[in-house]
Short mmCIF file of C-alpha atoms in Angstrom, two decimals:
data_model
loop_
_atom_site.label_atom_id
_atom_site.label_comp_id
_atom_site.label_asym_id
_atom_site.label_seq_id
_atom_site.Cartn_x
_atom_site.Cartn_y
_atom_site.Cartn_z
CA UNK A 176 103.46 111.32 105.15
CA UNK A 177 106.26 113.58 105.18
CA UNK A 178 109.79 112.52 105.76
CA UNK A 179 113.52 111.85 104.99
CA UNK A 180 114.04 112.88 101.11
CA UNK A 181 116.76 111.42 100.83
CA UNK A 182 114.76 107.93 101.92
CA UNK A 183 112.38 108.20 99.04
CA UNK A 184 113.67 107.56 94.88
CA UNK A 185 111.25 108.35 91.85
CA UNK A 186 110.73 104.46 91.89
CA UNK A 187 110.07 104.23 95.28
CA UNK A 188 107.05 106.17 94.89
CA UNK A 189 105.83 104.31 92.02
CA UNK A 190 106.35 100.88 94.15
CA UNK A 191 103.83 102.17 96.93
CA UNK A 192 101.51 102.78 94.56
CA UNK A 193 102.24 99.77 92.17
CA UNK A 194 102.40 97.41 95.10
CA UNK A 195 100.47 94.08 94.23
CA UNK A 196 103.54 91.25 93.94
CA UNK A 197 104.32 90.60 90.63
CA UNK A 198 104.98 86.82 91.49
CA UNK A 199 102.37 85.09 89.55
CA UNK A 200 101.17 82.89 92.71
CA UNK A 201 100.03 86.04 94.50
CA UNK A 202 96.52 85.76 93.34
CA UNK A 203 95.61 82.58 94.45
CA UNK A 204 94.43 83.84 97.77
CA UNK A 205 91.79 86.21 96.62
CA UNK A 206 88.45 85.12 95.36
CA UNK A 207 87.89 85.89 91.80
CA UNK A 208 84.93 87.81 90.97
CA UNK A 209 83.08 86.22 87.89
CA UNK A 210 79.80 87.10 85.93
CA UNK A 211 77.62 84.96 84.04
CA UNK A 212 78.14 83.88 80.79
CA UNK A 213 81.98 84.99 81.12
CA UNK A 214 85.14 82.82 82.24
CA UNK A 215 87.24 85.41 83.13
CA UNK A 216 87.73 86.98 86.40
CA UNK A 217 86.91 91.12 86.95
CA UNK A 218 88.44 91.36 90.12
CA UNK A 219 89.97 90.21 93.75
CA UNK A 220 88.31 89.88 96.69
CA UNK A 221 90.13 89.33 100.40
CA UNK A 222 88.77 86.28 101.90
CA UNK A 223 88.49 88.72 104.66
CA UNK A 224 85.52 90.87 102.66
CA UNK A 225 84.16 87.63 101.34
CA UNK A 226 83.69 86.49 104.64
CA UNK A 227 82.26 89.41 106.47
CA UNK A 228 79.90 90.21 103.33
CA UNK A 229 76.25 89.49 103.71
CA UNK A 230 75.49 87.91 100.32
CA UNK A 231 72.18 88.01 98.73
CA UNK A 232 70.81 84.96 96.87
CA UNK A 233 72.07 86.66 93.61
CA UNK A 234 75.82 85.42 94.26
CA UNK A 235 77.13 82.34 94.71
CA UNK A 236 80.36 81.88 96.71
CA UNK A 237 83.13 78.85 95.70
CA UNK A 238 85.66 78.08 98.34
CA UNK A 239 87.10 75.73 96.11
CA UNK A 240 90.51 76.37 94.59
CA UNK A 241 90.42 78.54 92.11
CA UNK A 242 88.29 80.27 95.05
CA UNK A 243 85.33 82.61 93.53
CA UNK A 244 82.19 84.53 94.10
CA UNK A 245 79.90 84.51 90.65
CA UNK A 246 76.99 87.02 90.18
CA UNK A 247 74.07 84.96 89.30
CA UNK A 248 71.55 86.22 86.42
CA UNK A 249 68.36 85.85 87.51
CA UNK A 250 67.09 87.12 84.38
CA UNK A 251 67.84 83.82 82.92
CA UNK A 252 69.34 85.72 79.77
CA UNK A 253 66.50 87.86 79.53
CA UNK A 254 68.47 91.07 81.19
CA UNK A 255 71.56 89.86 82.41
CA UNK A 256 73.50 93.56 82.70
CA UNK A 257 70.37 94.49 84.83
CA UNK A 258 70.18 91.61 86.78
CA UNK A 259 74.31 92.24 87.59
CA UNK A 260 73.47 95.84 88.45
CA UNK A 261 70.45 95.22 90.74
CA UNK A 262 72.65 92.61 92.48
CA UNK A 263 75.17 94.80 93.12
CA UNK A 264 73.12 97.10 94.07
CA UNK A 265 70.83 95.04 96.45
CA UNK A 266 74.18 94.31 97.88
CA UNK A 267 76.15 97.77 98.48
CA UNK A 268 72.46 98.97 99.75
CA UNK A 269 72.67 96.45 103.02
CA UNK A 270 76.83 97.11 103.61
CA UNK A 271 75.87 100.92 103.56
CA UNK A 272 72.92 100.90 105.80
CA UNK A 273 74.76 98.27 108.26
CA UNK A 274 77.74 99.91 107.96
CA UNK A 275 79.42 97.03 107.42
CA UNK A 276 82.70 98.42 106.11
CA UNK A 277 84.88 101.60 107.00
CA UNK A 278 85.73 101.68 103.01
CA UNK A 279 81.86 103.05 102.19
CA UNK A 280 81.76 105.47 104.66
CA UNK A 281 78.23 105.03 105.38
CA UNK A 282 78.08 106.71 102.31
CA UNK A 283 76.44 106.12 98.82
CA UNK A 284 78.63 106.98 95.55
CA UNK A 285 78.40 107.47 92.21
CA UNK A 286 78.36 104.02 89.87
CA UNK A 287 81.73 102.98 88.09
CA UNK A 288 81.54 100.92 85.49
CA UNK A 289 83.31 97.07 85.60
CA UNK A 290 85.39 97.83 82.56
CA UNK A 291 86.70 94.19 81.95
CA UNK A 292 82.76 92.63 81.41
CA UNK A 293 81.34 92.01 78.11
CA UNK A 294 78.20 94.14 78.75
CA UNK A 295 77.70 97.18 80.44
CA UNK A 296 77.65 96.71 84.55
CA UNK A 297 78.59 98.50 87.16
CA UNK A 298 78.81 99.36 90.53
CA UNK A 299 79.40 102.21 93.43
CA UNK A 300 82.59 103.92 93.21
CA UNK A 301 83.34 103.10 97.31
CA UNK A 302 82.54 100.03 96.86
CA UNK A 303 85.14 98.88 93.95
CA UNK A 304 87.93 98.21 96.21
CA UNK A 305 86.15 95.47 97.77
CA UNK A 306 85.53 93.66 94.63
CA UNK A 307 89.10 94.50 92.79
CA UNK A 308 87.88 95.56 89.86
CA UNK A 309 89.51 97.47 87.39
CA UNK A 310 89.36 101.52 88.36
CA UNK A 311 89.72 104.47 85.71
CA UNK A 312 90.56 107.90 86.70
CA UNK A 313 91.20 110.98 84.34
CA UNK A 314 94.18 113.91 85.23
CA UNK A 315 95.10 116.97 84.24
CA UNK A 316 98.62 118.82 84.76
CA UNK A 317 99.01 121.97 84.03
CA UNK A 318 101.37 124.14 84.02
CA UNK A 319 102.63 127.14 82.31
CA UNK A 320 106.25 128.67 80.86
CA UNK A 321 107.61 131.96 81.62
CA UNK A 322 109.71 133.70 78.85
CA UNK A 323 112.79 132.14 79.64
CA UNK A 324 111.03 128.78 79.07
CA UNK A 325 111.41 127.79 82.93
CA UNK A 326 108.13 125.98 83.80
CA UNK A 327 105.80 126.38 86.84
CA UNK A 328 103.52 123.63 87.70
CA UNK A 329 99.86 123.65 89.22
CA UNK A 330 99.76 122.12 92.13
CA UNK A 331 96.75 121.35 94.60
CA UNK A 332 96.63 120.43 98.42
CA UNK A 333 93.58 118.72 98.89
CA UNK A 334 90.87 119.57 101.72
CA UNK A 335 91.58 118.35 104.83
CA UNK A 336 88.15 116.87 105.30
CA UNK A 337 88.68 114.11 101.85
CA UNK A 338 89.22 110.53 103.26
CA UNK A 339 92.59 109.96 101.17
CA UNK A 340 95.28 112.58 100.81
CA UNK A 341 93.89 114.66 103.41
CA UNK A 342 95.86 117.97 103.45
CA UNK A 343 98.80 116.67 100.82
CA UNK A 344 99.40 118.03 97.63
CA UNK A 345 97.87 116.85 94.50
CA UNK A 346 98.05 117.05 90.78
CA UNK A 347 96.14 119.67 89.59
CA UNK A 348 92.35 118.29 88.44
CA UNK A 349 91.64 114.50 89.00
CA UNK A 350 88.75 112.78 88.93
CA UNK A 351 87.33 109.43 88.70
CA UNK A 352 85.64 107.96 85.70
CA UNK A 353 81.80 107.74 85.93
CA UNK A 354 79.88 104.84 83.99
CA UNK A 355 79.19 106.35 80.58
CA UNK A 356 81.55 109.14 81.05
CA UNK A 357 85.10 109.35 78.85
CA UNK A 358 88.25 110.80 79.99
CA UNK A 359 87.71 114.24 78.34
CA UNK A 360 84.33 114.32 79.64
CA UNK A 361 85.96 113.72 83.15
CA UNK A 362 88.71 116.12 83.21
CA UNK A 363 86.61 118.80 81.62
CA UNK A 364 83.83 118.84 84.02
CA UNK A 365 86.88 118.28 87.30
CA UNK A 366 88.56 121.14 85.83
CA UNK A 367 85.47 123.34 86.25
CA UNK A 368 84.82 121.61 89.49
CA UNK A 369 88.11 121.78 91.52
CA UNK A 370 90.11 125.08 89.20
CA UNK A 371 87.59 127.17 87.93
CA UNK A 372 88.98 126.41 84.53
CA UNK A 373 86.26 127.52 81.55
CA UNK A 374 85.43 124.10 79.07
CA UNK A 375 86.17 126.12 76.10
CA UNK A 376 90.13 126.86 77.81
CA UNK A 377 90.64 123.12 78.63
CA UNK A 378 88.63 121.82 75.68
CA UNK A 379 91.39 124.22 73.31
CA UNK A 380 94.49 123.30 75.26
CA UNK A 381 94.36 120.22 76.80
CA UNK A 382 96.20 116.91 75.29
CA UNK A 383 95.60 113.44 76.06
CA UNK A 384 99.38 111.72 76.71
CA UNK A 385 98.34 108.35 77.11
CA UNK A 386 97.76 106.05 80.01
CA UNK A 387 99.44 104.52 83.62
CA UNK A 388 98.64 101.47 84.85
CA UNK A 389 99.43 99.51 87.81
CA UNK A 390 97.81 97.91 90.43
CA UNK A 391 97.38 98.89 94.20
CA UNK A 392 97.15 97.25 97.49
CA UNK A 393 95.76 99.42 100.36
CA UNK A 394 98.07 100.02 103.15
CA UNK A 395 98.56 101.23 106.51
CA UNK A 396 98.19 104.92 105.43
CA UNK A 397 94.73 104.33 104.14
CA UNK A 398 92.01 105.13 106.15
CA UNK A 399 89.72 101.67 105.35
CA UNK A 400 89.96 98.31 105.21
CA UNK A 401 93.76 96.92 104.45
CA UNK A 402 94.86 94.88 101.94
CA UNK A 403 92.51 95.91 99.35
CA UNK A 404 93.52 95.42 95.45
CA UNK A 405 92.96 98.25 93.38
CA UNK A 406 94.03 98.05 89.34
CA UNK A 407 93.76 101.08 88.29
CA UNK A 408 93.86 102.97 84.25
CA UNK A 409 94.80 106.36 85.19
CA UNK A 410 94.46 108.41 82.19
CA UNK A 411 96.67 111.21 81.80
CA UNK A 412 96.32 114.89 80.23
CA UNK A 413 99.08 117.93 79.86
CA UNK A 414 97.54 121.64 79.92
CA UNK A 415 99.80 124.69 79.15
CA UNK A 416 97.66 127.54 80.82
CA UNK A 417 98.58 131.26 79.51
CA UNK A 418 100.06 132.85 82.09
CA UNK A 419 97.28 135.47 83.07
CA UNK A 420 95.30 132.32 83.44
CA UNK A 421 95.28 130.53 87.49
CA UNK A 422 93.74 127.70 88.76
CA UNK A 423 90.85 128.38 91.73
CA UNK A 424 89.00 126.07 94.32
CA UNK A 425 85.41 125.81 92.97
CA UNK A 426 84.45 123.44 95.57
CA UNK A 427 85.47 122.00 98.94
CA UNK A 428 87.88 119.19 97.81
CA UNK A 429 90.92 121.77 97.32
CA UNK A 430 91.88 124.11 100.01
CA UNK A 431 94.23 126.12 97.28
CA UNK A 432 96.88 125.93 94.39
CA UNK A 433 100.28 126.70 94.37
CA UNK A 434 102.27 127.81 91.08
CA UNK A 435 105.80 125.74 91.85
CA UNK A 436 109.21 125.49 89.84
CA UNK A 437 109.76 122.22 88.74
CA UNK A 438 112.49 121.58 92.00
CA UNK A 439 110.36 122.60 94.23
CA UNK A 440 107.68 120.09 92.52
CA UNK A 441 110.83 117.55 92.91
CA UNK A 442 111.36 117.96 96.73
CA UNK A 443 107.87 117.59 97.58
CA UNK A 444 107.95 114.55 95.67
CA UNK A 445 110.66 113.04 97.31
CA UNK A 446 109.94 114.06 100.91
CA UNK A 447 106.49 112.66 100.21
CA UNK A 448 103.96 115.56 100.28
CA UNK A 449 101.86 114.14 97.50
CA UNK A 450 99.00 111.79 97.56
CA UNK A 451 100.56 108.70 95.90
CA UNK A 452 98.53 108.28 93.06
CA UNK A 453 99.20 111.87 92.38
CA UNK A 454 103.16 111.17 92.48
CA UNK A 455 102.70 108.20 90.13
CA UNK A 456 101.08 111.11 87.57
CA UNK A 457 104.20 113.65 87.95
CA UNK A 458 106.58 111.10 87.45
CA UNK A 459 105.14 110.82 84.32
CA UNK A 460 105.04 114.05 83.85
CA UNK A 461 108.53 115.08 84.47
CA UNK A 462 109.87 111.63 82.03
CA UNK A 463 107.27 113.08 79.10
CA UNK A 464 109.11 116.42 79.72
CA UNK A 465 112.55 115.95 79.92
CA UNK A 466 113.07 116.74 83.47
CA UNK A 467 113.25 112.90 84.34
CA UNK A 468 116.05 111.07 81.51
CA UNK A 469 118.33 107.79 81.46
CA UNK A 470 120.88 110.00 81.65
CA UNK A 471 120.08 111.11 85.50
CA UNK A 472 117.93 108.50 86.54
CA UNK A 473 119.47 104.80 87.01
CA UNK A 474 115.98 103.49 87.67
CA UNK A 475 114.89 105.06 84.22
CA UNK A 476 113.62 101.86 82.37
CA UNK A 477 111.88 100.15 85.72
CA UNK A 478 110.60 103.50 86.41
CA UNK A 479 108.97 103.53 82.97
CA UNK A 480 107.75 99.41 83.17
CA UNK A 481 105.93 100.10 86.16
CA UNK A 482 104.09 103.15 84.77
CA UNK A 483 102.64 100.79 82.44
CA UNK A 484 101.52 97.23 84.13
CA UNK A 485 99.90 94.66 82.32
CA UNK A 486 96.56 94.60 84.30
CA UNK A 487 94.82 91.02 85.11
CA UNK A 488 91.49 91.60 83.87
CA UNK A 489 90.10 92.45 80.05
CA UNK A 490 91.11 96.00 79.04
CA UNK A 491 87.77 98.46 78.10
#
């Protein structure tokens, strides 16, 4: 939502995204989600979802502190990954067709892998908010430099149909992580998908610049259910386009692109035109660049700690 720049810092936006306390404490009133064979938790669950879920026979819920809801194998070691996937499944099937939760949109989505478990398992995209587990998406900035050296950036506004961001800007491709997919695979197929960019272009120019973590809690802007924790592993790509090269919608997630100088990028940022996770990914940008320093930012070091959170649950 647009407003007062001059309320808004670089690590402002980074602490609406990266909003989950960091007091230790905080995460004793979720459930933690736990599957078999493993003692470690994947992910958070409001006591809120846990109570208004309709749970199969293939969970088993502990209100006991440490409070937690445990997939069950009934595979009894034979299959356990496919006995975690049909339970999830099973599961996500009845919210959707009962519409149990604004979150799913009555909608199905595509699976997303549970990064943090020891075998492969997964579940529907819509759906990982509920559970808190771990999310991965894959970006791409691009951008190109006139002769002088001055740099533009590409910048989307997003449809105004989408459920999140509707109508702000973006970064330029995004897109979140299938099961089985890898970042390049990701970015490369978005960038075809949302810019009309050719694979052999991105594949050439593209560089991975390593990753942002933090982790989320949804708010009052978001359109579902409130409260929601959301760790995410955003990882992050630069692309220099040639200049006789632009960015077009190829689908109906971006209503256009805009080529923008790097203070116009700046003001937009700080009078909150961008979808947050989207801000998160320029403030990288502009530190990796040089536009953001220690020399002009007094937040520079906490700006740069909370780009890169230690997450709760078992890295991929």
């Amino acid at each position: 939502m647009a407003g007062n720049p001059n309320q808004r810092t670089y690590l402002s936006l980074l602490e609406a995204s990266d909003s989950f306390p960091y007091d230790p404490t905080s995460a004793g009133r979720y459930y933690q989600l736990l599957l078999p064979n493993d003692d470690q938790p994947h992910g958070y669950l409001l006591p809120e979802t846990v109570q208004k879920m309709p749970w199969t026979p293939d969970f088993h819920v502990s209100h006991s502190q440490p409070r937690s809801v445990t997939v069950l194998d009934s595979s009894g070691g034979k299959d356990t990954a496919g006995s975690v996937n049909a339970a999830f499944q099973k599961l996500v099937d009845i919210c959707v067709e009962q519409k149990l939760f604004h979150i799913l949109d009555g909608k199905h989505s595509e699976p997303f892998s549970i990064v943090s478990a020891k075998y492969p398992v997964h579940l529907e995209r819509f759906s990982a908010a509920l559970f808190g587990i771990t999310c991965r998406g894959s970006y791409i900035i691009a951008y190109t430099k006139a002769n002088d050296g001055t740099m533009r950036l590409w910048i989307a506004r997003r449809a105004a149909h989408l459920y999140t961001g509707a109508g702000m800007l973006d970064g330029t491709v995004a897109g979140g992580i299938k099961a089985g997919h890898s970042p390049l695979e990701t970015v490369i197929h978005e960038a075809d998908e949302e810019a009309s960019l050719p694979e052999a272009l991105v594949r050439e120019r593209v560089r991975s610049v390593g990753v942002i973590t933090y982790i989320g809690v949804t708010g009052a802007e978001f359109p579902g259910e409130k409260g929601l924790v959301v760790p995410l592993i955003n990882y992050m790509h630069d692309l220099e386009l040639p200049g006789d090269v632009f960015p077009k919608p190829n689908d109906d997630e971006v209503e256009q692109f805009y080529c923008m100088t790097v203070p116009e990028v700046q003001k937009a940022l700080l009078n909150g035109e961008f979808k947050a996770d989207s801000a998160v990914a320029l403030v990288g940008f502009f530190i990796r660049h040089g536009v953001i320093t220690a020399d002009n930012e007094k937040d520079f070091i906490e700006i740069n700690m909370r780009l890169h959170r230690r997450l709760p649950f078992r890295l991929p």
